[in-house]
């Protein structure tokens, strides 16, 4: 369930805000018909904003869960923006509320599973502790926009979109840039230096722009490299 959690961290960070964890009100999530809960240890740094995450799987229908979450927020006195003001970044329903007294934002993203259950990704983002995002040391394709950075479990992620270009053009750009930086392509869109690995993921969004996601992580000096290379 935690696979690809960095993607959700970026999305949740866009919608959220909060202060230091010790200052938050003792709000607790209460998802009906919960089957399992996965807490992501520590916190994810998304665009310089600390984000605390968990994923809950429920037997309840998504619409019922959504209404339950909103009702609970309202009962706590949180501000829940009207539907047309809610940020929607995915096909999945996404809803956010703000505890204005403690300046905490809570976000839920609901994903319907093939087995009829619903996975609810829950996030609390901490703008009160926000700092300038740390660059991942990776170039952005000229004309790229909406750059988001994240850091978790020793990996740094950069995500953004490029309008008016093809995936082949973006791939060629990174192949040249990473080769000049001392990386070797060991498999398609995976590059390694003596101490680091960069993976490149490309896709075309429904709006047309190329979606770019790079993940940079440290590796052992000889991890994945042929001796003598």
GROMACS .gro file of C-alpha atoms in nm:
model
  229
    1UNK     CA    1   0.000   0.000   0.000
    2UNK     CA    2   0.291   0.233   0.065
    3UNK     CA    3   0.435   0.182  -0.283
    4UNK     CA    4   0.457   0.515  -0.461
    5UNK     CA    5   0.376   0.706  -0.141
    6UNK     CA    6   0.600   0.993  -0.257
    7UNK     CA    7   0.346   1.075  -0.526
    8UNK     CA    8   0.072   1.114  -0.268
    9UNK     CA    9   0.301   1.322  -0.046
   10UNK     CA   10   0.346   1.578  -0.322
   11UNK     CA   11  -0.026   1.599  -0.385
   12UNK     CA   12  -0.114   1.625  -0.018
   13UNK     CA   13   0.147   1.893   0.038
   14UNK     CA   14  -0.011   2.107  -0.232
   15UNK     CA   15  -0.336   2.115  -0.040
   16UNK     CA   16  -0.213   2.140   0.317
   17UNK     CA   17  -0.068   2.349   0.595
   18UNK     CA   18   0.006   2.305   0.967
   19UNK     CA   19   0.235   2.411   1.255
   20UNK     CA   20   0.478   2.203   1.461
   21UNK     CA   21   0.326   1.865   1.544
   22UNK     CA   22   0.335   1.924   1.919
   23UNK     CA   23   0.109   2.226   1.877
   24UNK     CA   24  -0.168   2.053   1.688
   25UNK     CA   25  -0.509   1.986   1.834
   26UNK     CA   26  -0.568   1.624   1.924
   27UNK     CA   27  -0.766   1.556   1.609
   28UNK     CA   28  -0.790   1.189   1.515
   29UNK     CA   29  -0.904   1.037   1.190
   30UNK     CA   30  -1.208   0.810   1.212
   31UNK     CA   31  -1.262   0.621   0.888
   32UNK     CA   32  -1.571   0.395   0.899
   33UNK     CA   33  -1.531   0.019   0.847
   34UNK     CA   34  -1.152   0.035   0.860
   35UNK     CA   35  -0.979  -0.287   0.756
   36UNK     CA   36  -0.614  -0.185   0.790
   37UNK     CA   37  -0.398   0.119   0.861
   38UNK     CA   38  -0.047   0.191   0.736
   39UNK     CA   39   0.141   0.478   0.901
   40UNK     CA   40   0.437   0.611   0.708
   41UNK     CA   41   0.718   0.646   0.965
   42UNK     CA   42   0.847   0.997   1.026
   43UNK     CA   43   0.750   1.259   0.773
   44UNK     CA   44   0.796   1.334   0.407
   45UNK     CA   45   0.946   1.665   0.298
   46UNK     CA   46   0.745   1.785  -0.002
   47UNK     CA   47   0.853   2.116  -0.155
   48UNK     CA   48   1.002   2.212   0.180
   49UNK     CA   49   0.681   2.129   0.368
   50UNK     CA   50   0.686   1.843   0.624
   51UNK     CA   51   0.397   1.606   0.553
   52UNK     CA   52   0.274   1.331   0.782
   53UNK     CA   53   0.102   1.045   0.599
   54UNK     CA   54  -0.104   0.735   0.652
   55UNK     CA   55  -0.313   0.508   0.432
   56UNK     CA   56  -0.635   0.344   0.550
   57UNK     CA   57  -0.823   0.068   0.372
   58UNK     CA   58  -1.196   0.051   0.439
   59UNK     CA   59  -1.488  -0.170   0.340
   60UNK     CA   60  -1.712   0.137   0.318
   61UNK     CA   61  -1.808   0.305  -0.009
   62UNK     CA   62  -1.602   0.608  -0.112
   63UNK     CA   63  -1.893   0.854  -0.108
   64UNK     CA   64  -1.994   0.747   0.243
   65UNK     CA   65  -1.635   0.783   0.365
   66UNK     CA   66  -1.607   1.125   0.204
   67UNK     CA   67  -1.920   1.250   0.378
   68UNK     CA   68  -1.803   1.100   0.709
   69UNK     CA   69  -1.467   1.277   0.683
   70UNK     CA   70  -1.629   1.612   0.603
   71UNK     CA   71  -1.884   1.574   0.885
   72UNK     CA   72  -1.605   1.498   1.131
   73UNK     CA   73  -1.407   1.802   1.022
   74UNK     CA   74  -1.712   2.023   1.063
   75UNK     CA   75  -1.779   1.880   1.409
   76UNK     CA   76  -1.427   1.986   1.506
   77UNK     CA   77  -1.491   2.338   1.383
   78UNK     CA   78  -1.258   2.312   1.083
   79UNK     CA   79  -1.311   2.520   0.771
   80UNK     CA   80  -1.409   2.303   0.475
   81UNK     CA   81  -1.402   2.498   0.146
   82UNK     CA   82  -1.698   2.456  -0.086
   83UNK     CA   83  -1.667   2.182  -0.347
   84UNK     CA   84  -1.581   2.419  -0.632
   85UNK     CA   85  -1.293   2.559  -0.426
   86UNK     CA   86  -1.145   2.219  -0.347
   87UNK     CA   87  -0.818   2.146  -0.526
   88UNK     CA   88  -0.861   1.845  -0.755
   89UNK     CA   89  -0.539   1.702  -0.896
   90UNK     CA   90  -0.657   1.350  -0.975
   91UNK     CA   91  -0.956   1.156  -1.095
   92UNK     CA   92  -0.991   1.028  -0.738
   93UNK     CA   93  -1.197   1.246  -0.499
   94UNK     CA   94  -0.977   1.478  -0.293
   95UNK     CA   95  -1.096   1.697  -0.006
   96UNK     CA   96  -0.918   1.935   0.234
   97UNK     CA   97  -1.010   2.115   0.555
   98UNK     CA   98  -0.823   2.367   0.770
   99UNK     CA   99  -0.806   2.400   1.146
  100UNK     CA  100  -0.765   2.780   1.150
  101UNK     CA  101  -0.699   2.797   1.525
  102UNK     CA  102  -0.391   2.578   1.501
  103UNK     CA  103  -0.322   2.645   1.131
  104UNK     CA  104  -0.338   2.278   1.038
  105UNK     CA  105  -0.468   2.144   0.710
  106UNK     CA  106  -0.596   1.791   0.665
  107UNK     CA  107  -0.636   1.623   0.327
  108UNK     CA  108  -0.797   1.296   0.220
  109UNK     CA  109  -0.770   1.127  -0.120
  110UNK     CA  110  -1.003   0.833  -0.187
  111UNK     CA  111  -0.914   0.552  -0.423
  112UNK     CA  112  -1.161   0.275  -0.507
  113UNK     CA  113  -0.995  -0.068  -0.527
  114UNK     CA  114  -1.087  -0.356  -0.762
  115UNK     CA  115  -1.203  -0.566  -0.464
  116UNK     CA  116  -1.464  -0.306  -0.368
  117UNK     CA  117  -1.271  -0.161  -0.075
  118UNK     CA  118  -1.160   0.201  -0.060
  119UNK     CA  119  -0.808   0.321   0.021
  120UNK     CA  120  -0.802   0.661   0.188
  121UNK     CA  121  -0.472   0.849   0.178
  122UNK     CA  122  -0.462   1.090   0.472
  123UNK     CA  123  -0.219   1.377   0.505
  124UNK     CA  124  -0.125   1.655   0.743
  125UNK     CA  125   0.114   1.914   0.598
  126UNK     CA  126   0.316   2.147   0.819
  127UNK     CA  127   0.359   2.491   0.661
  128UNK     CA  128   0.449   2.635   0.999
  129UNK     CA  129   0.772   2.439   0.977
  130UNK     CA  130   0.820   2.496   0.604
  131UNK     CA  131   1.163   2.580   0.473
  132UNK     CA  132   1.306   2.645   0.131
  133UNK     CA  133   1.299   2.319  -0.063
  134UNK     CA  134   1.637   2.157  -0.112
  135UNK     CA  135   1.725   2.114  -0.480
  136UNK     CA  136   1.779   1.758  -0.595
  137UNK     CA  137   2.069   1.866  -0.812
  138UNK     CA  138   1.882   1.774  -1.130
  139UNK     CA  139   1.818   2.002  -1.427
  140UNK     CA  140   1.463   2.089  -1.532
  141UNK     CA  141   1.378   2.066  -1.901
  142UNK     CA  142   1.352   2.419  -2.046
  143UNK     CA  143   0.991   2.533  -2.025
  144UNK     CA  144   0.905   2.290  -1.746
  145UNK     CA  145   0.648   2.415  -1.497
  146UNK     CA  146   0.486   2.320  -1.168
  147UNK     CA  147   0.810   2.187  -1.022
  148UNK     CA  148   0.762   1.991  -0.699
  149UNK     CA  149   1.038   1.839  -0.488
  150UNK     CA  150   1.014   1.575  -0.218
  151UNK     CA  151   1.258   1.399   0.013
  152UNK     CA  152   1.193   1.075   0.197
  153UNK     CA  153   1.382   0.760   0.295
  154UNK     CA  154   1.707   0.889   0.149
  155UNK     CA  155   1.560   0.969  -0.194
  156UNK     CA  156   1.490   1.304  -0.355
  157UNK     CA  157   1.214   1.338  -0.610
  158UNK     CA  158   1.147   1.610  -0.868
  159UNK     CA  159   0.814   1.619  -1.052
  160UNK     CA  160   0.690   1.869  -1.311
  161UNK     CA  161   0.528   1.896  -1.654
  162UNK     CA  162   0.653   2.006  -1.995
  163UNK     CA  163   0.398   2.139  -2.248
  164UNK     CA  164   0.447   2.116  -2.622
  165UNK     CA  165   0.718   1.848  -2.616
  166UNK     CA  166   0.738   1.472  -2.666
  167UNK     CA  167   0.866   1.212  -2.422
  168UNK     CA  168   1.147   1.136  -2.668
  169UNK     CA  169   1.268   1.497  -2.653
  170UNK     CA  170   1.264   1.503  -2.273
  171UNK     CA  171   1.437   1.166  -2.254
  172UNK     CA  172   1.712   1.281  -2.492
  173UNK     CA  173   1.764   1.594  -2.281
  174UNK     CA  174   1.821   1.393  -1.964
  175UNK     CA  175   2.034   1.131  -2.136
  176UNK     CA  176   2.272   1.403  -2.252
  177UNK     CA  177   2.264   1.601  -1.924
  178UNK     CA  178   2.318   1.300  -1.699
  179UNK     CA  179   2.592   1.156  -1.919
  180UNK     CA  180   2.779   1.486  -1.898
  181UNK     CA  181   2.732   1.475  -1.518
  182UNK     CA  182   2.909   1.139  -1.499
  183UNK     CA  183   2.611   0.903  -1.503
  184UNK     CA  184   2.585   0.589  -1.716
  185UNK     CA  185   2.253   0.453  -1.845
  186UNK     CA  186   2.248   0.095  -1.711
  187UNK     CA  187   1.894   0.024  -1.832
  188UNK     CA  188   1.630   0.233  -2.009
  189UNK     CA  189   1.582   0.560  -1.817
  190UNK     CA  190   1.793   0.445  -1.521
  191UNK     CA  191   2.129   0.616  -1.476
  192UNK     CA  192   2.408   0.548  -1.227
  193UNK     CA  193   2.727   0.712  -1.119
  194UNK     CA  194   2.971   0.554  -0.876
  195UNK     CA  195   2.761   0.666  -0.578
  196UNK     CA  196   2.414   0.767  -0.703
  197UNK     CA  197   2.123   0.646  -0.913
  198UNK     CA  198   1.869   0.856  -1.104
  199UNK     CA  199   1.552   0.703  -1.246
  200UNK     CA  200   1.346   0.892  -1.503
  201UNK     CA  201   0.972   0.835  -1.541
  202UNK     CA  202   0.782   0.998  -1.826
  203UNK     CA  203   0.417   1.001  -1.922
  204UNK     CA  204   0.164   1.210  -2.111
  205UNK     CA  205  -0.115   1.366  -1.907
  206UNK     CA  206  -0.471   1.384  -2.034
  207UNK     CA  207  -0.419   1.758  -2.091
  208UNK     CA  208  -0.125   1.685  -2.321
  209UNK     CA  209   0.194   1.796  -2.137
  210UNK     CA  210   0.467   1.544  -2.064
  211UNK     CA  211   0.471   1.450  -1.696
  212UNK     CA  212   0.828   1.416  -1.565
  213UNK     CA  213   0.933   1.244  -1.244
  214UNK     CA  214   1.295   1.192  -1.140
  215UNK     CA  215   1.414   1.006  -0.833
  216UNK     CA  216   1.771   1.045  -0.713
  217UNK     CA  217   1.913   0.824  -0.441
  218UNK     CA  218   2.250   0.721  -0.303
  219UNK     CA  219   2.385   0.374  -0.377
  220UNK     CA  220   2.684   0.175  -0.262
  221UNK     CA  221   3.002   0.263  -0.455
  222UNK     CA  222   2.984  -0.056  -0.663
  223UNK     CA  223   2.606  -0.106  -0.655
  224UNK     CA  224   2.493  -0.213  -1.001
  225UNK     CA  225   2.822  -0.123  -1.169
  226UNK     CA  226   3.055  -0.365  -1.338
  227UNK     CA  227   3.399  -0.372  -1.170
  228UNK     CA  228   3.646  -0.156  -1.356
  229UNK     CA  229   3.382   0.059  -1.523
   0.00000   0.00000   0.00000
